[in-house]
Short mmCIF file of C-alpha atoms in Angstrom, two decimals:
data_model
loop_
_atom_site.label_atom_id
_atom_site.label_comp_id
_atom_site.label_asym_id
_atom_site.label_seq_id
_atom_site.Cartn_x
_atom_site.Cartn_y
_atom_site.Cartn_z
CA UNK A 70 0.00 0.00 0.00
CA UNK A 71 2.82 2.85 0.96
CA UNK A 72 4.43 2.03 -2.71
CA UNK A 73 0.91 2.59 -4.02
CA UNK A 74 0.65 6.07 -2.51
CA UNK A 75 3.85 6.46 -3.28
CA UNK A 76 3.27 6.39 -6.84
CA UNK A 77 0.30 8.36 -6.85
CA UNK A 78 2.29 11.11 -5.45
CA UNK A 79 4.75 10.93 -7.76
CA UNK A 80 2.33 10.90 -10.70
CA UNK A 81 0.22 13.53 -8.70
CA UNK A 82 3.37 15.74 -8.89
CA UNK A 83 3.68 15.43 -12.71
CA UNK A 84 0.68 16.48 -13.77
CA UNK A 85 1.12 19.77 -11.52
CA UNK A 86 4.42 20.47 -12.91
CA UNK A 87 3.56 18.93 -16.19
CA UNK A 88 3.73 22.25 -18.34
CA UNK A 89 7.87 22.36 -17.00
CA UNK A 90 8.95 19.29 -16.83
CA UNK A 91 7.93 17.94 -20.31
CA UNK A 92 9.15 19.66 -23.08
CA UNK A 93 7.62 17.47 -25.68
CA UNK A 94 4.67 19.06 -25.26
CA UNK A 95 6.19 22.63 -26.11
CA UNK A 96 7.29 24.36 -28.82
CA UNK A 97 10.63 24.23 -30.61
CA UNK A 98 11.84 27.35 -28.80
CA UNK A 99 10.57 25.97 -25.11
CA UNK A 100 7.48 27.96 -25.40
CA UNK A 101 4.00 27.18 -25.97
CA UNK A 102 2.81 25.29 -28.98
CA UNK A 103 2.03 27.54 -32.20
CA UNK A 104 -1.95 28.62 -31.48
CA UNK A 105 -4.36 26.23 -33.54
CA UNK A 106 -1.97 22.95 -32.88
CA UNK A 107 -3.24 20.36 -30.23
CA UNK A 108 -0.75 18.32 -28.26
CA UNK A 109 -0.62 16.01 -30.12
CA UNK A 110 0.09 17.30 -32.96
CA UNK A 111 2.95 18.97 -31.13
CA UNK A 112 4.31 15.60 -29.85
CA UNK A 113 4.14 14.13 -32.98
CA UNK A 114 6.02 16.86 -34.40
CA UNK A 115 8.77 16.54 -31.67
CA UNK A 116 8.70 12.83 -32.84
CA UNK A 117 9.04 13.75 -36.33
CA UNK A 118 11.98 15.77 -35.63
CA UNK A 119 13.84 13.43 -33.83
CA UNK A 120 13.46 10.92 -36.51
CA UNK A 121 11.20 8.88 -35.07
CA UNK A 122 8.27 9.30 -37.38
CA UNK A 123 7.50 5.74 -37.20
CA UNK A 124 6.84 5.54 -33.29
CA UNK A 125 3.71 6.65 -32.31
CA UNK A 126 2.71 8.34 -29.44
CA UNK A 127 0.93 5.81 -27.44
CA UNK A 128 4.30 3.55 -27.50
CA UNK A 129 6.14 6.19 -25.88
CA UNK A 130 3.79 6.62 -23.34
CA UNK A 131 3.32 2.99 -22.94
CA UNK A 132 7.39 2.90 -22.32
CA UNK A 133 7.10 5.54 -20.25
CA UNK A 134 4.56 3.56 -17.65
CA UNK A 135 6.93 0.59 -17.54
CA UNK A 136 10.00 1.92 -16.63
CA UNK A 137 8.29 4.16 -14.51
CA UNK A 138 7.18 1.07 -13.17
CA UNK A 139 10.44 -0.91 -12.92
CA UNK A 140 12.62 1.76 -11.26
CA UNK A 141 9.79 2.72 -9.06
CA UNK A 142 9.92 -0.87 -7.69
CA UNK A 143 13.87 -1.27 -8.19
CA UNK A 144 14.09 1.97 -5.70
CA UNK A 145 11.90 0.80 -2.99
CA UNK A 146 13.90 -2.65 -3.13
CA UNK A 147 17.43 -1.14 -2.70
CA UNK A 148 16.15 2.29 -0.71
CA UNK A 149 12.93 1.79 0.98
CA UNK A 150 11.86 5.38 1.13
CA UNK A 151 8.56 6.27 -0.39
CA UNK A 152 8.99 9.73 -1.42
CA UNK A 153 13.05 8.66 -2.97
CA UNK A 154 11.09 5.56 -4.78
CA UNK A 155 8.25 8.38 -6.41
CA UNK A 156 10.95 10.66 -7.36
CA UNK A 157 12.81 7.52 -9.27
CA UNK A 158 9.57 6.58 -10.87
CA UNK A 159 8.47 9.87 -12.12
CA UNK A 160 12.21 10.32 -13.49
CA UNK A 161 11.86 7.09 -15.03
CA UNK A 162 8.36 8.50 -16.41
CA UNK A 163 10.42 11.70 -18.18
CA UNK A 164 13.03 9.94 -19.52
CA UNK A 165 11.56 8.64 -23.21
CA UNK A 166 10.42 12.08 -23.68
CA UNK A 167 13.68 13.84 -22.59
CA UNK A 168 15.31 11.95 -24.88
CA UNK A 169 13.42 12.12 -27.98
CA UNK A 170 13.81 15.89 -26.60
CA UNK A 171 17.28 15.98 -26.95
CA UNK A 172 17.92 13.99 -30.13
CA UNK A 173 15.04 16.30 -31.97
CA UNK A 174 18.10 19.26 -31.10
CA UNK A 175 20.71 16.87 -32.24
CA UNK A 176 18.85 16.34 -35.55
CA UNK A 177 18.05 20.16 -35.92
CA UNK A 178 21.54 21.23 -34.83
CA UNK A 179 23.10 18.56 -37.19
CA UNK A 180 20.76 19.85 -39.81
CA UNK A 181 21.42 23.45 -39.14
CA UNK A 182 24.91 22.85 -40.77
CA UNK A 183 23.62 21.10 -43.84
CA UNK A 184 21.00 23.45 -45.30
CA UNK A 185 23.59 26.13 -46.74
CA UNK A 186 25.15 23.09 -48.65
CA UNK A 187 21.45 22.02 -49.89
CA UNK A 188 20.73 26.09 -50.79
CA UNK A 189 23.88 26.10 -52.80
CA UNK A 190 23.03 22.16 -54.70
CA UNK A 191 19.53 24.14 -55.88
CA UNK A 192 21.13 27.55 -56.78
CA UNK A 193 23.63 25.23 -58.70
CA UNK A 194 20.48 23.32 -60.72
CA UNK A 195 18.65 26.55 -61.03
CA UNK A 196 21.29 28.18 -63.07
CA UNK A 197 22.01 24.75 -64.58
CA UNK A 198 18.81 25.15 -66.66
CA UNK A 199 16.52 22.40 -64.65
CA UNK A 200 13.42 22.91 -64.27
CA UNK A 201 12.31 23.49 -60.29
CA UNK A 202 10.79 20.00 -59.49
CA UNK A 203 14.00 18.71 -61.11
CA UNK A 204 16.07 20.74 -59.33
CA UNK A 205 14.34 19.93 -55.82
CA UNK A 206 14.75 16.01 -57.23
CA UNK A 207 18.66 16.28 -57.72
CA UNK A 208 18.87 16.95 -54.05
CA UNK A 209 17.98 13.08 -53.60
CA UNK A 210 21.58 12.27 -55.16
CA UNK A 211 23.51 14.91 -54.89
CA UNK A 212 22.57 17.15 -51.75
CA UNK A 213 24.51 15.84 -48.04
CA UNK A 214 23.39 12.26 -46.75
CA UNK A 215 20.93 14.06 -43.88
CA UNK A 216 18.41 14.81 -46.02
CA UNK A 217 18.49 13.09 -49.02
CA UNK A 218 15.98 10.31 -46.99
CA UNK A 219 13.02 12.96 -47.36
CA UNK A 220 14.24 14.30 -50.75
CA UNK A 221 14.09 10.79 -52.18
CA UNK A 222 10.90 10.41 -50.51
CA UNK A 223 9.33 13.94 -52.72
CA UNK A 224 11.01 12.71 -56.06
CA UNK A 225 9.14 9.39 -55.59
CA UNK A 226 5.73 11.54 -54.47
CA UNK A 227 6.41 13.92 -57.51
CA UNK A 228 6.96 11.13 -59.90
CA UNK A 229 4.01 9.66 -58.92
CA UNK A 230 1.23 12.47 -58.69
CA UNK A 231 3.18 15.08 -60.96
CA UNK A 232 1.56 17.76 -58.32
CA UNK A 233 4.84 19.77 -57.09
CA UNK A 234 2.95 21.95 -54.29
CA UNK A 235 1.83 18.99 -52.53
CA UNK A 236 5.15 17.08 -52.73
CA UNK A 237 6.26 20.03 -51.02
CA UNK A 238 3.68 20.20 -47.87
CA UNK A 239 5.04 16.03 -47.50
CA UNK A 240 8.36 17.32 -47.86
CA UNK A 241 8.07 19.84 -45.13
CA UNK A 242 5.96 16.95 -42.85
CA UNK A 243 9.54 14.79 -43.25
CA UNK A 244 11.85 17.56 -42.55
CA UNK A 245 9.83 19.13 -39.66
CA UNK A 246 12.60 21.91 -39.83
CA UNK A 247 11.86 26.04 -39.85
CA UNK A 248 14.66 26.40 -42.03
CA UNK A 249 13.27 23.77 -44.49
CA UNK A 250 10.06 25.60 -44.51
CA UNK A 251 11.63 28.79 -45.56
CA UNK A 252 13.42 27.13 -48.43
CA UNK A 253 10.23 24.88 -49.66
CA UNK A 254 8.26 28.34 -49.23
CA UNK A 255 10.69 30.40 -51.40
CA UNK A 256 10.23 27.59 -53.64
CA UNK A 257 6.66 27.33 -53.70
CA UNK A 258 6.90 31.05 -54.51
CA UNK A 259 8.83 31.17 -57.27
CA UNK A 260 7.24 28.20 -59.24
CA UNK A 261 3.26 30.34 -58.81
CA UNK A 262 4.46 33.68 -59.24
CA UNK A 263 7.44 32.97 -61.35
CA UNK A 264 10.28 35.92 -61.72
CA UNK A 265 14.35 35.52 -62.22
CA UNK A 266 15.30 36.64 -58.66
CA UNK A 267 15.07 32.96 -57.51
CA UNK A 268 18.86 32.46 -57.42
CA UNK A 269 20.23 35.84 -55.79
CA UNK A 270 17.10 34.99 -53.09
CA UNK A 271 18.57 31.71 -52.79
CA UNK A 272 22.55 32.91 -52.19
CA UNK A 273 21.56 35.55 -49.77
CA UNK A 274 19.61 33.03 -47.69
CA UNK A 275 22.45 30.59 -47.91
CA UNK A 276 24.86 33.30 -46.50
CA UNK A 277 22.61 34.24 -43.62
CA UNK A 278 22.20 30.42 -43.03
CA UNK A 279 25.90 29.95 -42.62
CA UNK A 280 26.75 33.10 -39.98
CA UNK A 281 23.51 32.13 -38.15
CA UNK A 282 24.85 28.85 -37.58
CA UNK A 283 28.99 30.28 -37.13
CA UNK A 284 26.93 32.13 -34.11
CA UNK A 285 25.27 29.22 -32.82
CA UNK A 286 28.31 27.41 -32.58
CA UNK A 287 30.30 29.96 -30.70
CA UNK A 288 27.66 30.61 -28.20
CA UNK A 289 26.52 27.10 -27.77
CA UNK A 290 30.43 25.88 -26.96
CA UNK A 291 30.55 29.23 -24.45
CA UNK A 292 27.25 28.34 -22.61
CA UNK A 293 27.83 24.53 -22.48
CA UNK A 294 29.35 24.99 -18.90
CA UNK A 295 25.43 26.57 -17.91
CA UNK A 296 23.77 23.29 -19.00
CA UNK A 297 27.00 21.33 -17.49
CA UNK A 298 26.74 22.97 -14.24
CA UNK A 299 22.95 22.73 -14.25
CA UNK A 300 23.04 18.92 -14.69
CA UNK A 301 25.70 18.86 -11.76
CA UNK A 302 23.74 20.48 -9.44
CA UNK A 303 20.78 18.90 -9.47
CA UNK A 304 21.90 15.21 -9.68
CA UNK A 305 24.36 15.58 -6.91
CA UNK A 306 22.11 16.20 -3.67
CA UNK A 307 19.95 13.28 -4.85
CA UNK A 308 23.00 11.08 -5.08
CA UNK A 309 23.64 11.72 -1.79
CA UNK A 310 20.15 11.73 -0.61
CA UNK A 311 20.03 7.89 -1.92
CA UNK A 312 23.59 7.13 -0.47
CA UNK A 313 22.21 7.97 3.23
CA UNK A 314 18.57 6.24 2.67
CA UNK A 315 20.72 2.88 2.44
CA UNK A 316 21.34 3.68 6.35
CA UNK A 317 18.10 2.42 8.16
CA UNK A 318 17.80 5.11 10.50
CA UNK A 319 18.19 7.54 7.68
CA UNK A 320 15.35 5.84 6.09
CA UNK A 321 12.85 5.69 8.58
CA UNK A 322 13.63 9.86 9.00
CA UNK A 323 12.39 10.19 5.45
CA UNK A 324 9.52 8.08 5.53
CA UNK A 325 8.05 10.32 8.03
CA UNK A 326 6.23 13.31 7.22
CA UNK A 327 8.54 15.77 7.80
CA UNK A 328 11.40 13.60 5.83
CA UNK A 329 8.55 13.13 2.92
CA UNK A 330 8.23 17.17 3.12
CA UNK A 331 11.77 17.87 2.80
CA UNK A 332 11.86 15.59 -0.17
CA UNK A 333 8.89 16.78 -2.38
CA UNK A 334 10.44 20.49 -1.35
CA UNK A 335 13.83 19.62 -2.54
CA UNK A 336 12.90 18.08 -5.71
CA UNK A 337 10.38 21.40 -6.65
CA UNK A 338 13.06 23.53 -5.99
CA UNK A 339 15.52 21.28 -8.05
CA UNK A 340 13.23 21.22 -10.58
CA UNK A 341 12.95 25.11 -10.81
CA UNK A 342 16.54 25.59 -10.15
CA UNK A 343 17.18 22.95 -13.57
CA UNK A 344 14.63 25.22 -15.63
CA UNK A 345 15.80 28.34 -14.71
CA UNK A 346 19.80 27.21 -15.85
CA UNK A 347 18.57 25.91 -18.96
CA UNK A 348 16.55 28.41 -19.67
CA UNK A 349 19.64 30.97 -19.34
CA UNK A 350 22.31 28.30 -21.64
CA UNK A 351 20.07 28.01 -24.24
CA UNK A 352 19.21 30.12 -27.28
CA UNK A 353 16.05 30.22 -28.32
CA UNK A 354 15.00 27.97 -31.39
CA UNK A 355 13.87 29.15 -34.71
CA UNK A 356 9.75 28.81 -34.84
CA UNK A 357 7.96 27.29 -37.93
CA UNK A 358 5.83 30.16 -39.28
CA UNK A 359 4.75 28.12 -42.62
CA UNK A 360 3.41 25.06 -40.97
#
């Protein structure tokens, strides 16, 4: 029964905190979904980005439960501590989504460094003489290995339905990726409107790509100490907290009320503490605007 209640606190405690301590259900920049897009959609998207398309979101949800589950149980067998067994199983709970968290900014940071390349393979078919849809389609041999999975997933759609404007919406659905949107946009543009600026639009936006992400760079290797330091401090009291709840007399202190107190304290204020560093060692992401 206590591991019972113990578990409904924990889970009680997630669903308060819920809108900061799961970041799959935010935006790309850590803020609120775009108006007009539900949760889900939003999840999905973070799926999408991490290139995980083909995982769906009850699956991560369902992984979430059972290890939630597991380390809940593995924690009351090696510390038996109620409120140090919640904490472990709502961890366990955030994990899957932390992580398809922080490989969706692996993808988009790896991709970052890619698009000026994929700017400069269309500029390069433009002025070739190929028509746009072929130009777009020689990015599936010829542009960098990231992205010529979703590029040789539009030539396929545009060989098959001939409709270039809706290859491009798929195309954006694969690459989930603001810059990607901007390009496909500019794109889109110049195929219904026409004109002869397409290529000089196309350099300039390849330039600003590449100091945008010179910048990144720089700041991101200053700042790393923030997120370094923020990771530090907030795993090290718990460390310690489960080194002494081995002791039995240590253990029966924070089973008690006032020990359960000090716990569910400790971890809000870690939790705040973890947001607020993060929030100052990040930059803020690019939003889609074209979704």
């Amino acid at each position: 029964m206590t591991i019972a209640w113990g578990l409904v606190l924990g889970v009680g405690l997630l669903l308060v905190a819920s809108v900061w301590l799961w970041p799959i259900w935010l935006g790309p920049d850590g803020s609120d979904a775009s108006a007009g897009r539900s949760f889900a959609s939003a999840a999905r998207e973070r799926v999408a980005q991490a290139g995980l398309g083909g995982v769906s979101l009850p699956t991560i949800l369902v992984v979430s439960l059972i290890l939630a589950i597991a380390c809940a149980a593995l924690a009351v067998v090696l510390v038996p501590v109620v409120a140090v067994s919640a904490a472990a199983g709502t961890l366990a709970f955030l994990l899957p989504s932390a992580l398809v968290v922080w490989r969706a900014r692996a993808q988009r940071r790896a991709a970052r460094v890619v698009w000026p390349d994929v700017v400069d393979h269309l500029v390069s078919a433009v002025r070739s003489g190929l028509a746009l849809p072929e130009s777009v389609v020689t990015l599936a041999r010829s542009g960098p290995m990231v992205t010529r999975a979703a590029f040789s997933q539009f030539e396929r759609d545009y060989r098959t339905s001939g409709n270039f404007s809706e290859g491009l919406d798929r195309l954006k659905d694969r690459l989930v990726d603001p810059v990607a949107d901007r390009i496909i946009e500019t794109l889109r543009m110049s195929r219904e409107v026409g004109g002869n600026e397409l290529t000089t639009v196309l350099r300039n936006l390849a330039t600003y790509l590449r100091q945008d992400a010179a910048i990144r760079s720089e700041v991101e290797a200053r700042q790393s100490w923030t997120v370094n330091a923020a990771r530090l401090g907030v795993a090290a009291p718990w460390v310690v907290l489960f080194l002494l709840s081995t002791r039995p007399e240590a253990a029966a202190a924070y089973n008690s009320p006032s020990g359960v107190a000090v716990i569910v304290v400790g971890a809000a204020l870690s939790i705040v503490a973890y947001r607020i560093m993060l929030g100052l060692g990040r930059l803020p992401e690019e939003r889609r605007w074209f979704t």
